[in-house]
Short mmCIF file of C-alpha atoms and ligand atoms in Angstrom, two decimals:
data_model
loop_
_atom_site.label_atom_id
_atom_site.label_comp_id
_atom_site.label_asym_id
_atom_site.label_seq_id
_atom_site.Cartn_x
_atom_site.Cartn_y
_atom_site.Cartn_z
CA GLU N 3 4.50 13.25 -33.11
CA THR N 4 6.92 12.85 -36.11
CA ILE N 5 7.06 13.33 -39.68
CA SER N 6 9.27 11.78 -42.11
CA VAL N 7 12.42 14.49 -43.01
CA GLY N 8 11.30 13.80 -46.69
CA GLU N 9 7.28 15.26 -45.89
CA LEU N 10 9.14 18.29 -44.49
CA ALA N 11 11.11 19.64 -47.17
CA ASN N 12 7.86 18.53 -49.08
CA ARG N 13 5.55 20.67 -46.98
CA MET N 14 8.83 23.84 -47.04
CA ALA N 15 8.84 23.73 -51.12
CA VAL N 16 12.49 23.49 -50.32
CA ARG N 17 15.11 20.62 -51.35
CA GLN N 18 15.25 17.41 -49.56
CA GLY N 19 19.01 17.87 -49.56
CA GLU N 20 18.65 21.72 -47.96
CA VAL N 21 16.92 20.01 -45.06
CA ILE N 22 19.16 17.09 -44.93
CA LYS N 23 22.39 19.90 -44.41
CA THR N 24 20.24 21.68 -41.55
CA LEU N 25 19.84 18.93 -40.16
CA MET N 26 22.91 17.79 -39.96
CA LYS N 27 24.27 21.14 -38.27
CA MET N 28 22.64 20.76 -35.66
CA GLY N 29 23.58 16.99 -35.37
CA VAL N 30 20.95 15.10 -36.32
CA MET N 31 21.94 12.66 -39.45
CA ALA N 32 18.51 11.14 -41.01
CA THR N 33 18.01 10.41 -44.54
CA ALA N 34 14.70 12.17 -46.82
CA ALA N 35 12.76 8.58 -45.28
CA GLN N 36 13.39 9.05 -41.82
CA SER N 37 11.39 10.45 -39.19
CA ILE N 38 12.33 13.36 -36.89
CA ASP N 39 10.99 14.62 -33.31
CA ALA N 40 8.23 17.70 -33.78
CA ASP N 41 10.87 19.53 -31.79
CA THR N 42 13.04 18.81 -34.25
CA ALA N 43 10.74 19.71 -36.89
CA GLU N 44 10.33 23.04 -35.84
CA LEU N 45 13.83 23.90 -35.07
CA VAL N 46 14.28 23.25 -38.81
CA VAL N 47 11.52 24.54 -39.96
CA ASN N 48 12.21 28.02 -38.21
CA GLU N 49 16.22 27.43 -40.04
CA PHE N 50 14.70 27.97 -42.98
CA GLY N 51 12.74 30.49 -42.32
CA HIS N 52 9.27 30.19 -41.89
CA ARG N 53 6.70 29.77 -39.11
CA VAL N 54 5.04 26.66 -37.40
CA LYS N 55 1.31 26.42 -36.51
CA ARG N 56 1.64 23.48 -34.30
CA VAL N 57 -1.07 20.89 -34.55
CA SER N 58 -0.25 18.36 -32.38
CA ASP N 59 -0.82 16.83 -28.56
CA SER N 60 -2.24 20.42 -27.15
CA ASP N 61 -5.38 19.92 -29.33
CA VAL N 62 -6.31 17.34 -27.53
CA GLU N 63 -5.13 17.12 -24.10
CA LEU N 64 -4.83 20.75 -23.83
CA GLY N 65 -6.18 22.01 -20.27
CA LEU N 66 -6.48 18.55 -19.30
CA GLU N 67 -2.64 18.67 -16.52
CA ASN N 68 -2.62 22.02 -16.70
CA ILE N 69 -5.43 23.43 -14.88
CA THR N 70 -3.81 25.94 -11.99
CA ASP N 71 -5.19 26.60 -8.49
CA ARG N 72 -5.88 29.50 -5.93
CA GLU N 73 -3.61 30.05 -3.34
CA GLU N 74 -6.99 30.36 -1.31
CA ASP N 75 -8.82 26.84 -3.36
CA LEU N 76 -5.34 24.38 -1.36
CA LYS N 77 -5.65 22.65 1.41
CA PRO N 78 -2.81 21.42 3.69
CA ARG N 79 -2.62 17.66 2.28
CA SER N 80 -0.34 14.38 3.31
CA PRO N 81 3.19 14.06 2.81
CA VAL N 82 3.65 11.07 0.62
CA VAL N 83 7.06 9.22 1.68
CA THR N 84 8.76 6.35 -0.59
CA VAL N 85 10.84 4.05 1.23
CA MET N 86 14.80 3.04 0.44
CA GLY N 87 17.74 2.17 0.71
CA HIS N 88 20.08 -1.24 0.20
CA VAL N 89 19.13 -5.09 0.16
CA ASP N 90 18.07 -7.06 3.54
CA HIS N 91 18.91 -3.12 5.44
CA GLY N 92 15.03 -3.76 6.32
CA LYS N 93 12.95 -1.64 3.94
CA THR N 94 10.13 -3.74 3.87
CA SER N 95 10.08 -4.87 7.54
CA LEU N 96 9.47 -1.02 8.03
CA LEU N 97 7.15 -0.59 6.08
CA ASP N 98 5.08 -3.87 7.30
CA ALA N 99 6.08 -2.26 10.76
CA LEU N 100 5.42 1.40 10.18
CA ARG N 101 1.46 0.03 8.60
CA THR N 102 0.10 -1.75 11.68
CA THR N 103 1.59 0.98 14.07
CA THR N 104 -2.14 2.46 13.83
CA VAL N 105 -4.35 -0.90 13.68
CA THR N 106 -6.48 -1.81 16.51
CA ASP N 107 -6.16 -5.78 16.50
CA ALA N 108 -9.81 -6.18 15.79
CA GLU N 109 -8.91 -4.37 12.47
CA ALA N 110 -5.68 -6.05 11.69
CA GLY N 111 -7.17 -8.49 9.95
CA GLY N 112 -8.61 -6.35 6.94
CA ILE N 113 -5.11 -5.11 6.49
CA THR N 114 -3.64 -8.23 4.61
CA GLN N 115 -4.21 -6.41 1.63
CA HIS N 116 -1.58 -5.05 -0.51
CA ILE N 117 -2.69 -2.29 -3.11
CA GLY N 118 0.88 -0.30 -3.73
CA ALA N 119 0.73 2.22 -0.76
CA TYR N 120 -1.27 2.45 2.28
CA GLN N 121 -2.39 5.15 4.87
CA VAL N 122 -1.01 5.05 8.30
CA SER N 123 -2.21 8.33 11.21
CA MET N 124 0.04 10.25 13.31
CA PRO N 125 0.22 9.04 16.57
CA SER N 126 -0.34 12.83 18.52
CA SER N 127 -2.54 13.93 15.67
CA ASP N 128 -5.14 12.69 13.12
CA ARG N 129 -3.18 13.76 10.47
CA LYS N 130 -1.78 11.16 8.26
CA VAL N 131 1.05 10.00 6.03
CA THR N 132 0.61 7.97 2.53
CA PHE N 133 3.50 5.18 1.66
CA ILE N 134 4.42 4.15 -0.87
CA ASP N 135 4.06 0.03 -0.28
CA THR N 136 6.42 -0.19 -3.25
CA PRO N 137 10.02 -0.16 -1.41
CA GLY N 138 13.26 1.24 -3.36
CA HIS N 139 14.31 3.03 -6.11
CA GLU N 140 13.46 1.34 -9.45
CA ALA N 141 10.04 1.91 -9.15
CA PHE N 142 11.09 5.49 -7.95
CA THR N 143 12.92 5.89 -10.82
CA ALA N 144 10.23 4.11 -13.54
CA MET N 145 7.84 6.83 -11.44
CA ARG N 146 9.56 9.65 -12.65
CA ALA N 147 10.83 8.31 -16.13
CA ARG N 148 7.15 8.21 -16.95
CA GLY N 149 6.89 11.92 -15.86
CA ALA N 150 5.28 11.21 -12.15
CA SER N 151 6.34 13.14 -9.19
CA VAL N 152 4.92 11.06 -6.01
CA THR N 153 7.25 11.14 -3.51
CA ASP N 154 7.54 13.96 -1.00
CA ILE N 155 9.69 12.56 1.76
CA VAL N 156 12.37 9.77 1.36
CA VAL N 157 13.05 7.62 3.99
CA LEU N 158 16.64 6.13 3.52
CA VAL N 159 16.53 3.16 6.05
CA VAL N 160 20.66 2.20 7.09
CA ALA N 161 21.50 -1.28 8.52
CA ALA N 162 23.06 0.11 11.88
CA ASP N 163 25.13 -3.34 11.80
CA ASP N 164 26.18 -2.80 7.44
CA GLY N 165 26.51 0.70 7.41
CA VAL N 166 26.37 2.65 4.05
CA MET N 167 26.41 -0.28 0.85
CA PRO N 168 26.05 0.25 -2.78
CA GLN N 169 22.80 0.66 -2.89
CA THR N 170 22.92 2.87 0.08
CA ILE N 171 24.50 5.44 -2.46
CA GLU N 172 22.19 4.95 -5.19
CA ALA N 173 19.44 5.90 -3.31
CA ILE N 174 21.01 9.47 -2.11
CA LYS N 175 21.56 9.79 -5.59
CA HIS N 176 18.22 9.05 -6.34
CA ALA N 177 16.63 11.90 -4.01
CA LYS N 178 18.84 14.54 -4.48
CA ALA N 179 18.38 13.77 -8.46
CA ALA N 180 14.49 14.05 -7.26
CA ASN N 181 15.14 17.41 -5.19
CA VAL N 182 13.64 15.57 -2.62
CA PRO N 183 14.17 15.92 0.73
CA MET N 184 15.26 12.70 2.82
CA ILE N 185 14.91 10.96 6.34
CA VAL N 186 17.55 8.77 7.57
CA ALA N 187 16.05 5.56 9.54
CA ILE N 188 18.97 3.55 11.15
CA ASN N 189 17.55 0.48 11.51
CA LYS N 190 18.07 -2.71 13.48
CA ILE N 191 19.47 -0.90 16.25
CA ASP N 192 18.30 -4.18 18.40
CA LYS N 193 20.97 -5.69 16.59
CA THR N 194 24.23 -6.89 18.79
CA GLY N 195 26.83 -4.76 16.51
CA ALA N 196 24.78 -2.31 15.86
CA ASN N 197 27.08 1.09 15.29
CA PRO N 198 24.90 4.25 14.85
CA ASP N 199 27.67 6.37 14.79
CA ARG N 200 29.07 4.57 11.96
CA VAL N 201 25.77 5.06 9.78
CA ARG N 202 26.16 9.08 10.84
CA ASN N 203 30.18 9.06 9.29
CA GLU N 204 30.13 6.64 6.48
CA LEU N 205 26.98 9.44 5.21
CA LEU N 206 29.28 12.48 5.85
CA ASN N 207 31.83 10.41 2.71
CA HIS N 208 28.39 11.07 0.52
CA GLU N 209 26.98 14.78 1.22
CA VAL N 210 24.57 13.80 4.14
CA VAL N 211 25.12 15.29 6.73
CA VAL N 212 22.78 14.34 9.94
CA GLU N 213 21.14 16.53 12.35
CA SER N 214 23.40 15.23 15.57
CA MET N 215 26.09 16.00 13.36
CA GLY N 216 25.67 19.43 12.83
CA GLY N 217 23.34 19.23 9.44
CA ASP N 218 20.03 19.17 8.61
CA THR N 219 18.55 15.62 7.63
CA GLN N 220 17.16 13.96 9.94
CA GLU N 221 18.02 10.59 11.14
CA VAL N 222 15.81 8.31 13.94
CA GLU N 223 17.15 5.07 15.09
CA VAL N 224 15.09 2.62 14.52
CA SER N 225 14.07 -0.84 15.10
CA ALA N 226 11.58 -1.95 12.46
CA ARG N 227 11.62 -6.13 14.13
CA GLN N 228 11.17 -4.69 18.13
CA ARG N 229 9.62 -1.74 16.84
CA GLU N 230 11.05 1.00 18.32
CA GLY N 231 11.39 4.63 17.43
CA LEU N 232 8.32 4.28 14.93
CA ASP N 233 6.75 7.00 16.75
CA GLU N 234 9.59 8.95 16.55
CA LEU N 235 10.38 8.18 12.89
CA LEU N 236 6.53 9.27 12.33
CA GLU N 237 7.14 12.67 13.76
CA GLY N 238 9.74 13.69 11.79
CA ILE N 239 8.30 12.55 8.54
CA SER N 240 5.75 14.88 9.97
CA LEU N 241 8.41 17.63 10.90
CA GLN N 242 9.23 17.55 7.18
CA ALA N 243 6.38 17.56 6.14
CA GLU N 244 5.09 21.22 7.61
CA ILE N 245 8.50 22.28 5.98
CA LEU N 246 7.66 21.80 2.71
CA ASP N 247 4.03 23.26 3.67
CA LEU N 248 1.73 20.39 1.47
CA LYS N 249 -0.72 21.24 -0.02
CA ALA N 250 -3.64 20.91 -3.06
CA ASN N 251 -7.06 21.66 -4.25
CA PRO N 252 -9.54 18.76 -3.08
CA ASN N 253 -12.62 21.21 -5.07
CA ARG N 254 -11.62 19.76 -8.23
CA PRO N 255 -11.56 17.14 -10.92
CA ALA N 256 -8.70 14.58 -9.89
CA GLN N 257 -5.66 14.33 -11.00
CA GLY N 258 -2.48 12.02 -10.06
CA ALA N 259 -0.22 9.34 -10.80
CA VAL N 260 -1.01 5.02 -11.36
CA VAL N 261 0.88 3.42 -8.98
CA GLU N 262 0.39 -0.43 -9.54
CA SER N 263 -2.23 -2.37 -11.41
CA ARG N 264 -2.98 -5.52 -12.17
CA LEU N 265 -5.80 -7.73 -14.44
CA ASP N 266 -7.82 -9.01 -11.63
CA ARG N 267 -9.60 -12.69 -12.56
CA GLY N 268 -12.72 -11.38 -11.04
CA ARG N 269 -12.46 -8.05 -11.11
CA GLY N 270 -11.02 -6.86 -14.47
CA SER N 271 -8.24 -4.02 -14.05
CA VAL N 272 -7.01 -2.49 -11.38
CA ALA N 273 -5.37 0.48 -11.10
CA THR N 274 -4.10 1.92 -7.34
CA VAL N 275 -3.66 4.99 -7.66
CA LEU N 276 -2.44 8.11 -5.44
CA VAL N 277 -4.98 11.12 -6.13
CA GLN N 278 -3.16 14.26 -6.74
CA LYS N 279 -5.06 17.04 -6.76
CA GLY N 280 -9.14 17.34 -6.42
CA THR N 281 -10.92 14.31 -5.18
CA LEU N 282 -11.68 10.40 -7.09
CA LYS N 283 -15.40 10.60 -7.43
CA ARG N 284 -17.92 6.68 -8.11
CA GLY N 285 -18.26 7.36 -11.39
CA ASP N 286 -15.85 9.58 -12.62
CA ILE N 287 -14.42 9.58 -15.98
CA VAL N 288 -10.69 8.78 -16.03
CA VAL N 289 -8.33 8.97 -18.35
CA ALA N 290 -4.42 6.71 -17.12
CA GLY N 291 -2.12 6.94 -19.97
CA ALA N 292 -3.68 5.01 -22.73
CA HIS N 293 -6.51 3.93 -21.25
CA TRP N 294 -9.64 5.25 -20.11
CA GLY N 295 -12.41 3.41 -17.99
CA ARG N 296 -15.77 5.04 -15.36
CA VAL N 297 -14.60 4.76 -11.72
CA ARG N 298 -16.73 1.46 -10.82
CA ALA N 299 -15.91 1.32 -7.40
CA LEU N 300 -13.34 2.50 -4.80
CA LEU N 301 -10.89 0.09 -2.33
CA ASP N 302 -9.04 1.74 -0.03
CA ASP N 303 -6.10 0.14 1.10
CA ARG N 304 -8.27 -2.09 3.86
CA GLY N 305 -10.35 -3.31 1.26
CA ARG N 306 -13.90 -1.05 2.29
CA GLN N 307 -15.72 0.81 -0.28
CA ILE N 308 -15.30 4.09 -0.68
CA GLN N 309 -17.34 6.87 -2.24
CA LYS N 310 -14.14 9.13 -2.62
CA ALA N 311 -10.47 10.14 -2.13
CA GLY N 312 -9.13 13.24 -2.05
CA PRO N 313 -5.37 14.61 -2.67
CA SER N 314 -2.58 12.18 -1.84
CA VAL N 315 -5.67 9.60 -0.55
CA PRO N 316 -4.22 5.77 -2.53
CA VAL N 317 -7.31 4.07 -4.27
CA GLU N 318 -8.11 0.65 -6.05
CA VAL N 319 -9.46 1.75 -8.87
CA LEU N 320 -12.50 -0.66 -10.67
CA GLY N 321 -13.18 -0.33 -13.98
CA MET N 322 -10.47 0.72 -16.40
CA THR N 323 -10.67 -0.58 -20.01
CA GLY N 324 -6.72 -1.79 -19.62
CA VAL N 325 -4.08 -2.46 -17.42
CA PRO N 326 -2.47 1.04 -17.56
CA ASP N 327 1.13 1.43 -16.53
CA ALA N 328 2.58 1.88 -12.88
CA GLY N 329 3.70 5.96 -13.32
CA SER N 330 1.03 6.89 -15.51
CA LEU N 331 -0.62 10.29 -14.63
CA PHE N 332 -4.69 10.25 -14.54
CA VAL N 333 -7.15 12.26 -15.38
CA VAL N 334 -10.79 13.26 -14.96
CA VAL N 335 -12.79 14.62 -17.83
CA GLU N 336 -15.92 15.43 -18.91
CA ASN N 337 -17.51 12.90 -20.17
CA GLU N 338 -16.64 9.04 -22.36
CA ASN N 339 -16.24 11.22 -25.72
CA ARG N 340 -13.17 13.25 -24.68
CA ALA N 341 -11.77 9.87 -22.47
CA ARG N 342 -12.50 7.99 -25.56
CA GLU N 343 -10.91 10.07 -28.00
CA ILE N 344 -7.66 11.08 -25.43
CA SER N 345 -6.94 7.33 -24.93
CA GLU N 346 -6.90 6.55 -28.85
CA PHE N 347 -4.37 9.81 -29.76
CA ARG N 348 -2.15 8.62 -26.58
CA GLN N 349 -2.06 4.80 -28.38
CA ARG N 350 -1.85 6.33 -31.84
CA LYS N 351 1.32 8.30 -30.41
CA ILE N 352 2.88 5.37 -28.80
CA ARG N 353 2.39 3.38 -31.98
CA GLU N 354 4.16 6.50 -33.44
CA LYS N 355 7.10 6.98 -30.62
CA ALA N 356 7.77 3.21 -31.57
CA THR N 357 8.46 3.88 -35.00
CA ALA N 358 10.48 6.99 -34.67
CA MET N 359 12.47 4.47 -32.28
CA GLN N 360 13.40 2.29 -34.15
CA VAL N 361 14.40 4.81 -37.32
CA ALA N 362 16.88 6.85 -35.50
CA ALA N 363 18.28 6.02 -32.13
CA ARG N 364 19.06 9.66 -32.08
CA GLY N 365 21.37 11.52 -28.91
CA THR N 366 19.60 13.19 -25.63
CA LEU N 367 22.37 16.21 -25.69
CA ASP N 368 20.42 16.62 -29.57
CA GLN N 369 16.38 16.17 -27.69
CA MET N 370 17.90 18.77 -24.72
CA LEU N 371 19.18 21.49 -27.16
CA ALA N 372 15.93 20.57 -28.67
CA ARG N 373 14.08 21.15 -25.09
CA ILE N 374 15.88 24.09 -23.63
CA GLN N 375 15.35 26.14 -27.37
CA ALA N 376 11.88 25.50 -27.07
CA GLY N 377 11.78 26.99 -24.27
CA GLU N 378 10.47 24.06 -22.04
CA GLN N 379 13.58 22.97 -20.56
CA LYS N 380 15.98 25.27 -18.11
CA GLU N 381 18.26 22.97 -17.01
CA VAL N 382 21.47 21.20 -18.74
CA ALA N 383 21.83 17.64 -16.38
CA LEU N 384 24.44 16.12 -16.50
CA LEU N 385 25.41 12.64 -14.66
CA ILE N 386 29.48 11.74 -14.03
CA LYS N 387 31.18 9.36 -14.08
CA ALA N 388 35.12 9.18 -13.69
CA ASP N 389 37.78 7.19 -13.10
CA VAL N 390 39.44 9.03 -10.03
CA GLN N 391 37.46 11.51 -7.69
CA GLY N 392 39.85 13.74 -8.95
CA SER N 393 38.72 14.31 -11.80
CA SER N 394 34.77 14.46 -11.05
CA GLU N 395 34.96 16.98 -8.71
CA ALA N 396 36.80 19.31 -10.80
CA LEU N 397 34.75 17.96 -13.73
CA ALA N 398 31.08 18.85 -11.88
CA ALA N 399 33.17 22.55 -10.89
CA THR N 400 34.18 23.30 -14.36
CA VAL N 401 30.68 22.47 -15.72
CA GLU N 402 28.58 24.27 -13.16
CA LYS N 403 30.18 27.59 -14.09
CA LEU N 404 29.14 27.79 -17.69
CA SER N 405 25.37 28.13 -15.74
CA HIS N 406 24.05 30.81 -17.55
CA GLU N 407 21.18 32.90 -15.88
CA GLU N 408 18.87 31.04 -18.10
CA VAL N 409 19.94 27.59 -18.81
CA ALA N 410 21.65 26.19 -16.07
CA VAL N 411 23.98 23.22 -15.93
CA ARG N 412 23.22 21.01 -12.93
CA VAL N 413 25.33 18.05 -12.00
CA LEU N 414 22.66 14.93 -10.45
CA SER N 415 25.49 13.13 -9.12
CA THR N 416 29.24 12.29 -9.11
CA SER N 417 31.00 9.54 -8.82
CA VAL N 418 33.89 7.42 -9.61
CA GLY N 419 33.83 3.26 -11.23
CA GLN N 420 32.00 2.26 -14.73
CA ILE N 421 28.70 3.70 -15.23
CA THR N 422 25.80 0.65 -14.90
CA GLU N 423 22.51 0.25 -15.19
CA SER N 424 21.33 2.15 -12.46
CA ASP N 425 23.20 5.51 -13.77
CA VAL N 426 21.08 5.43 -16.77
CA GLN N 427 17.92 4.34 -15.84
CA LEU N 428 19.81 8.11 -13.39
CA ALA N 429 19.61 9.07 -16.56
CA LYS N 430 16.50 8.54 -18.05
CA ALA N 431 14.28 9.70 -15.18
CA SER N 432 16.55 13.39 -15.12
CA ASN N 433 17.05 14.08 -18.65
CA ALA N 434 20.46 13.94 -18.25
CA VAL N 435 23.26 13.31 -20.14
CA ILE N 436 25.97 10.45 -19.20
CA VAL N 437 29.58 12.51 -19.19
CA ALA N 438 31.93 9.06 -19.19
CA PHE N 439 35.27 10.27 -17.86
CA ASN N 440 38.61 7.81 -18.41
CA VAL N 441 35.61 5.15 -17.20
CA ARG N 442 33.30 2.71 -20.11
CA ALA N 443 29.80 1.01 -19.81
CA THR N 444 29.36 -1.86 -18.45
CA THR N 445 27.53 -3.94 -21.58
CA GLN N 446 24.47 -4.47 -19.86
CA ALA N 447 24.31 -0.59 -19.31
CA ARG N 448 25.16 0.40 -22.70
CA GLY N 449 22.09 -1.63 -23.85
CA LEU N 450 19.77 -0.08 -21.02
CA ALA N 451 20.92 3.09 -23.03
CA GLN N 452 20.76 2.13 -26.45
CA ARG N 453 17.14 1.01 -25.68
CA ASP N 454 15.96 4.03 -23.72
CA GLY N 455 17.57 6.33 -25.69
CA VAL N 456 20.00 7.94 -22.81
CA ASP N 457 22.77 9.97 -24.12
CA ILE N 458 26.30 8.66 -22.63
CA ARG N 459 29.40 10.77 -23.79
CA TYR N 460 33.28 8.94 -23.45
CA TYR N 461 35.42 11.47 -23.01
CA SER N 462 39.67 11.75 -21.32
CA ILE N 463 39.94 15.75 -21.67
CA ILE N 464 38.40 18.00 -19.14
CA TYR N 465 38.55 21.04 -22.22
CA GLN N 466 36.22 18.79 -24.63
CA VAL N 467 33.96 18.47 -21.88
CA ALA N 468 33.50 22.15 -21.06
CA ASP N 469 33.65 22.97 -24.69
CA ASP N 470 30.26 21.14 -25.54
CA VAL N 471 28.59 21.60 -22.35
CA GLU N 472 29.24 25.44 -23.50
CA LYS N 473 27.69 24.94 -26.25
CA LEU N 474 24.63 23.14 -25.42
CA VAL N 475 24.05 25.98 -22.83
CA LYS N 476 24.72 28.82 -25.51
CA GLY N 477 22.24 26.61 -27.55
CA LYS N 478 24.42 25.36 -29.53
CA ILE N 479 25.84 21.81 -30.55
CA ALA N 480 28.81 19.93 -32.66
CA PRO N 481 27.91 17.39 -34.50
CA LYS N 482 28.03 13.95 -32.77
CA HIS N 483 30.91 12.47 -34.19
P1 GDP P 518 14.69 -5.06 2.62
O1 GDP P 518 15.82 -6.12 1.93
O2 GDP P 518 15.31 -3.65 2.91
O3 GDP P 518 13.29 -5.20 1.93
O4 GDP P 518 14.81 -6.25 3.97
P2 GDP P 518 14.08 -7.31 4.74
O5 GDP P 518 12.84 -6.04 5.48
O6 GDP P 518 13.40 -8.44 4.29
O7 GDP P 518 14.61 -7.52 6.06
C1 GDP P 518 15.97 -8.02 5.51
C2 GDP P 518 16.28 -8.88 7.11
O8 GDP P 518 16.37 -8.63 7.62
C3 GDP P 518 14.92 -10.01 7.63
O9 GDP P 518 15.50 -10.83 7.73
C4 GDP P 518 14.15 -8.69 8.76
O10 GDP P 518 13.65 -10.01 9.93
C5 GDP P 518 15.68 -8.47 9.04
N1 GDP P 518 15.51 -7.24 10.15
C6 GDP P 518 15.35 -5.87 9.73
N2 GDP P 518 14.68 -5.40 10.14
C7 GDP P 518 15.34 -6.30 11.23
C8 GDP P 518 15.24 -4.86 12.35
O11 GDP P 518 14.81 -4.21 12.86
N3 GDP P 518 16.23 -5.67 13.35
C9 GDP P 518 16.49 -7.65 13.63
N4 GDP P 518 17.32 -7.37 14.14
N5 GDP P 518 16.47 -7.94 12.50
C10 GDP P 518 15.55 -7.23 10.70
#
């Protein structure tokens, strides 16, 4: 939803120059021909003492994802697990091993197909665990960036012969930023040279304290290759799930997230979705992102036709009109007209957004301010990178003190070194601003930040960081220089 500065001035019957000046005071540089988003426009309108009646997203989308459930309607659901860790530490091997733990030989032939997620039964009960079958934090981050938070628990795989490596650290940051609990799987314990205790110690440097060292992060020693420790890992997941008390209402129209999708030559659009609430049935009308369709068939993770899928159940959906992006949210709506209306609305919004992005690459600091003022965001999220450990810690301590009862300052991570693409992805997924203290960004990171509209702010004096953050917390921010 955007409006040009000129048009906004027109509707308020004020001069364009006045609007441009007001925008400048808010830190937004725009000419009359440029477009601004609805949040910013609303702020401007308020500045002029007008009230806005928003005819926006909500009219078309109202009620779609917002039906809340009554406590008594909630039933326990399976945990959804993502496996992360450094390359070659055994993520894929572990997922493969887990996948076949509870499968009998007779079934084994039918489970070769990969749909992006699968379920495993617990060894000691009839409860299940759902695994996202795309290891690594890229998929996890991409999903979060689209607004889908499907993961309940992260399994962090660390090879016992290699220890904590850069992507291990990144995975820890991503899990922490998403507030998702971790279970450490110390893998390859069958190898000579395996040293699980070294892994435990190295994790301490990254504020991950495992249970055997007095912390509260579960750790399990496994060998994906020898299929050792898998039951223990599943038990650990089950225990963590109990602590999280995961529940959903199965008796309502379904909603959830797209995990994977593709165009199949014979079957058309094939989307793997993870149901998060409600029950998805054959014949349901579904909207996913800007696409819609009537569910022609549902296939489970072993390729079997099923009639319906409840919460935490991954299922392949046939019958969509297009291929929705992984991470798109899907909902069941009452009829085709409604589905068509929503998907057309969203397609229009996508086009408008693309145009608006070209017009002005505005910093997320301003967007954050708009969201805070609109009451949509209650925190200032920061990712701090500095030249030395001491500075990053000092910065984190300083800015966290600036938290206010209504707007919290949240430091997602502090680290040392130049800003990488992974930092930008993390910031984007968490709506965070990157604070660069005496460090620079790599060319790739700068490019990605520009493309995705992530704000990287460069500083060399701590109080200037504190100043900006304080302004943000107080709902006032100086123009970007
Ligand atoms: P990913 O990159 O994290 O998905 O790692 P892979 O699952 O592809 O594993 C990388 C390599 O480590 C492969 O050659 C695996 O066979 C090997 N590997 C994985 N798990 C184990 C294990 O438990 N023990 C041993 N010895 N090798 C393993």
